[in-house]
PDB file of C-alpha atoms in Angstrom:
ATOM      1  CA  UNK A   1      64.213  77.240  24.758  1.00  0.00           C
ATOM      2  CA  UNK A   2      63.611  77.770  21.044  1.00  0.00           C
ATOM      3  CA  UNK A   3      62.641  81.021  19.382  1.00  0.00           C
ATOM      4  CA  UNK A   4      61.002  81.113  15.947  1.00  0.00           C
ATOM      5  CA  UNK A   5      60.658  84.308  13.914  1.00  0.00           C
ATOM      6  CA  UNK A   6      58.596  84.446  10.713  1.00  0.00           C
ATOM      7  CA  UNK A   7      58.956  86.973   7.924  1.00  0.00           C
ATOM      8  CA  UNK A   8      57.769  87.530   4.362  1.00  0.00           C
ATOM      9  CA  UNK A   9      54.034  87.982   4.812  1.00  0.00           C
ATOM     10  CA  UNK A  10      52.063  90.727   3.142  1.00  0.00           C
ATOM     11  CA  UNK A  11      49.397  91.611   0.598  1.00  0.00           C
ATOM     12  CA  UNK A  12      49.419  89.975  -2.825  1.00  0.00           C
ATOM     13  CA  UNK A  13      46.933  89.611  -5.680  1.00  0.00           C
ATOM     14  CA  UNK A  14      45.321  86.299  -6.531  1.00  0.00           C
ATOM     15  CA  UNK A  15      47.569  84.275  -8.809  1.00  0.00           C
ATOM     16  CA  UNK A  16      50.706  85.833  -7.366  1.00  0.00           C
ATOM     17  CA  UNK A  17      53.563  84.389  -5.336  1.00  0.00           C
ATOM     18  CA  UNK A  18      55.058  84.920  -1.894  1.00  0.00           C
ATOM     19  CA  UNK A  19      57.862  83.329   0.111  1.00  0.00           C
ATOM     20  CA  UNK A  20      57.782  82.980   3.886  1.00  0.00           C
ATOM     21  CA  UNK A  21      60.866  82.432   6.032  1.00  0.00           C
ATOM     22  CA  UNK A  22      61.249  81.149   9.591  1.00  0.00           C
ATOM     23  CA  UNK A  23      64.525  81.460  11.468  1.00  0.00           C
ATOM     24  CA  UNK A  24      65.124  79.337  14.568  1.00  0.00           C
ATOM     25  CA  UNK A  25      67.447  80.323  17.397  1.00  0.00           C
ATOM     26  CA  UNK A  26      68.252  79.249  20.938  1.00  0.00           C
ATOM     27  CA  UNK A  27      68.376  75.560  21.808  1.00  0.00           C
ATOM     28  CA  UNK A  28      67.940  74.166  18.300  1.00  0.00           C
ATOM     29  CA  UNK A  29      69.374  70.696  18.851  1.00  0.00           C
ATOM     30  CA  UNK A  30      67.144  67.778  17.803  1.00  0.00           C
ATOM     31  CA  UNK A  31      64.418  69.783  16.043  1.00  0.00           C
ATOM     32  CA  UNK A  32      63.248  66.838  13.985  1.00  0.00           C
ATOM     33  CA  UNK A  33      60.243  68.382  12.240  1.00  0.00           C
ATOM     34  CA  UNK A  34      59.533  71.954  11.195  1.00  0.00           C
ATOM     35  CA  UNK A  35      56.482  73.214   9.403  1.00  0.00           C
ATOM     36  CA  UNK A  36      53.891  75.836   8.658  1.00  0.00           C
ATOM     37  CA  UNK A  37      50.363  76.137  10.008  1.00  0.00           C
ATOM     38  CA  UNK A  38      47.737  78.742   9.211  1.00  0.00           C
ATOM     39  CA  UNK A  39      44.648  80.091  10.910  1.00  0.00           C
ATOM     40  CA  UNK A  40      41.841  82.233   9.537  1.00  0.00           C
ATOM     41  CA  UNK A  41      39.334  84.069  11.780  1.00  0.00           C
ATOM     42  CA  UNK A  42      36.698  81.695  13.124  1.00  0.00           C
ATOM     43  CA  UNK A  43      38.589  78.597  11.994  1.00  0.00           C
ATOM     44  CA  UNK A  44      40.930  76.129  13.665  1.00  0.00           C
ATOM     45  CA  UNK A  45      44.646  76.209  13.042  1.00  0.00           C
ATOM     46  CA  UNK A  46      45.553  73.748  10.287  1.00  0.00           C
ATOM     47  CA  UNK A  47      48.743  72.186   8.999  1.00  0.00           C
ATOM     48  CA  UNK A  48      49.928  73.561   5.662  1.00  0.00           C
ATOM     49  CA  UNK A  49      53.230  71.740   5.187  1.00  0.00           C
ATOM     50  CA  UNK A  50      55.962  70.056   7.208  1.00  0.00           C
ATOM     51  CA  UNK A  51      59.496  68.839   6.611  1.00  0.00           C
ATOM     52  CA  UNK A  52      61.852  66.569   8.539  1.00  0.00           C
ATOM     53  CA  UNK A  53      65.556  67.123   9.084  1.00  0.00           C
ATOM     54  CA  UNK A  54      66.179  64.558   6.351  1.00  0.00           C
ATOM     55  CA  UNK A  55      63.981  66.378   3.834  1.00  0.00           C
ATOM     56  CA  UNK A  56      60.784  64.313   3.851  1.00  0.00           C
ATOM     57  CA  UNK A  57      57.775  66.564   3.196  1.00  0.00           C
ATOM     58  CA  UNK A  58      54.047  66.516   3.831  1.00  0.00           C
ATOM     59  CA  UNK A  59      51.411  68.877   2.410  1.00  0.00           C
ATOM     60  CA  UNK A  60      47.765  69.634   2.946  1.00  0.00           C
ATOM     61  CA  UNK A  61      45.668  68.588  -0.052  1.00  0.00           C
ATOM     62  CA  UNK A  62      44.564  72.183  -0.611  1.00  0.00           C
ATOM     63  CA  UNK A  63      48.122  73.388  -1.317  1.00  0.00           C
ATOM     64  CA  UNK A  64      49.689  70.441  -3.142  1.00  0.00           C
ATOM     65  CA  UNK A  65      51.259  71.539  -6.405  1.00  0.00           C
ATOM     66  CA  UNK A  66      51.187  75.208  -5.395  1.00  0.00           C
ATOM     67  CA  UNK A  67      53.295  75.418  -2.221  1.00  0.00           C
ATOM     68  CA  UNK A  68      56.810  74.114  -1.616  1.00  0.00           C
ATOM     69  CA  UNK A  69      58.458  73.746   1.785  1.00  0.00           C
ATOM     70  CA  UNK A  70      62.225  73.599   2.145  1.00  0.00           C
ATOM     71  CA  UNK A  71      64.757  73.593   4.960  1.00  0.00           C
ATOM     72  CA  UNK A  72      68.319  74.847   5.323  1.00  0.00           C
ATOM     73  CA  UNK A  73      69.754  73.038   8.337  1.00  0.00           C
ATOM     74  CA  UNK A  74      73.001  75.016   8.227  1.00  0.00           C
ATOM     75  CA  UNK A  75      71.066  78.280   8.571  1.00  0.00           C
ATOM     76  CA  UNK A  76      68.401  76.847  10.898  1.00  0.00           C
ATOM     77  CA  UNK A  77      65.750  78.226   8.579  1.00  0.00           C
ATOM     78  CA  UNK A  78      62.614  76.823   6.956  1.00  0.00           C
ATOM     79  CA  UNK A  79      60.888  78.351   3.933  1.00  0.00           C
ATOM     80  CA  UNK A  80      57.461  78.206   2.344  1.00  0.00           C
ATOM     81  CA  UNK A  81      57.283  79.158  -1.335  1.00  0.00           C
ATOM     82  CA  UNK A  82      53.677  79.932  -2.253  1.00  0.00           C
ATOM     83  CA  UNK A  83      52.520  80.221  -5.870  1.00  0.00           C
ATOM     84  CA  UNK A  84      49.156  80.514  -7.641  1.00  0.00           C
ATOM     85  CA  UNK A  85      47.741  82.064  -4.491  1.00  0.00           C
ATOM     86  CA  UNK A  86      43.985  82.031  -3.937  1.00  0.00           C
ATOM     87  CA  UNK A  87      41.710  84.177  -1.786  1.00  0.00           C
ATOM     88  CA  UNK A  88      41.155  81.218   0.541  1.00  0.00           C
ATOM     89  CA  UNK A  89      44.878  81.186   1.353  1.00  0.00           C
ATOM     90  CA  UNK A  90      44.344  84.356   3.395  1.00  0.00           C
ATOM     91  CA  UNK A  91      45.341  83.635   7.006  1.00  0.00           C
ATOM     92  CA  UNK A  92      47.946  84.144   9.680  1.00  0.00           C
ATOM     93  CA  UNK A  93      50.783  81.730   8.994  1.00  0.00           C
ATOM     94  CA  UNK A  94      52.685  80.262  11.943  1.00  0.00           C
ATOM     95  CA  UNK A  95      56.048  78.539  11.982  1.00  0.00           C
ATOM     96  CA  UNK A  96      56.254  75.384  14.091  1.00  0.00           C
ATOM     97  CA  UNK A  97      59.068  73.169  15.336  1.00  0.00           C
ATOM     98  CA  UNK A  98      58.908  69.874  17.200  1.00  0.00           C
ATOM     99  CA  UNK A  99      61.487  68.227  19.448  1.00  0.00           C
ATOM    100  CA  UNK A 100      61.030  64.634  20.561  1.00  0.00           C
ATOM    101  CA  UNK A 101      62.482  63.637  23.938  1.00  0.00           C
ATOM    102  CA  UNK A 102      61.737  59.980  24.696  1.00  0.00           C
ATOM    103  CA  UNK A 103      57.904  59.891  24.594  1.00  0.00           C
ATOM    104  CA  UNK A 104      57.383  63.633  24.964  1.00  0.00           C
ATOM    105  CA  UNK A 105      57.013  66.047  22.050  1.00  0.00           C
ATOM    106  CA  UNK A 106      57.860  69.697  22.690  1.00  0.00           C
ATOM    107  CA  UNK A 107      56.154  72.214  20.402  1.00  0.00           C
ATOM    108  CA  UNK A 108      57.478  75.675  19.603  1.00  0.00           C
ATOM    109  CA  UNK A 109      55.617  78.437  17.762  1.00  0.00           C
ATOM    110  CA  UNK A 110      56.432  81.704  16.093  1.00  0.00           C
ATOM    111  CA  UNK A 111      54.257  84.787  16.539  1.00  0.00           C
ATOM    112  CA  UNK A 112      52.769  84.502  13.052  1.00  0.00           C
ATOM    113  CA  UNK A 113      52.813  86.561   9.873  1.00  0.00           C
ATOM    114  CA  UNK A 114      49.730  87.819   8.023  1.00  0.00           C
ATOM    115  CA  UNK A 115      49.157  86.750   4.424  1.00  0.00           C
ATOM    116  CA  UNK A 116      46.314  88.507   2.614  1.00  0.00           C
ATOM    117  CA  UNK A 117      45.216  87.667  -0.933  1.00  0.00           C
ATOM    118  CA  UNK A 118      43.193  90.243  -2.860  1.00  0.00           C
ATOM    119  CA  UNK A 119      41.135  89.955  -6.042  1.00  0.00           C
TER     120      UNK A 119
END
C-alpha cells in the first residue's frame, strides 16, 4: 500500500505564490508517475500537472507558464510551485501516484489540501 500526504495549502491573494508538497510512504517501489489534480465544487476532478520518475512533465493548458512540478526521488516527494495565482485556481488539490503492473494501473490518492485565492 502507498500513503500520500499533501501539505502547503492555504489562503493567498491573487497574484501571489504557494508551494504544495506531497510525501509518499509505504510500498513506493515502481511509482512511475506522480502528479497533482484539483477539484472545485460542482466540477470534475482535473489533471493539473504530472511528472515521471525520469523528469518528463505534463501541464494543463490553464497553468502552463505559472505552475512548475518537480520530484525528489530520494525523498519520495513531489512538489507543485504555483505563481501568478488566479481566483479560478481555487480548489482542493490532490496528490496522485500511479504504479503499472503488467497491464494494470494502480492509482493512489492523498486526502487533498485546500487552496483558496482571494481578490
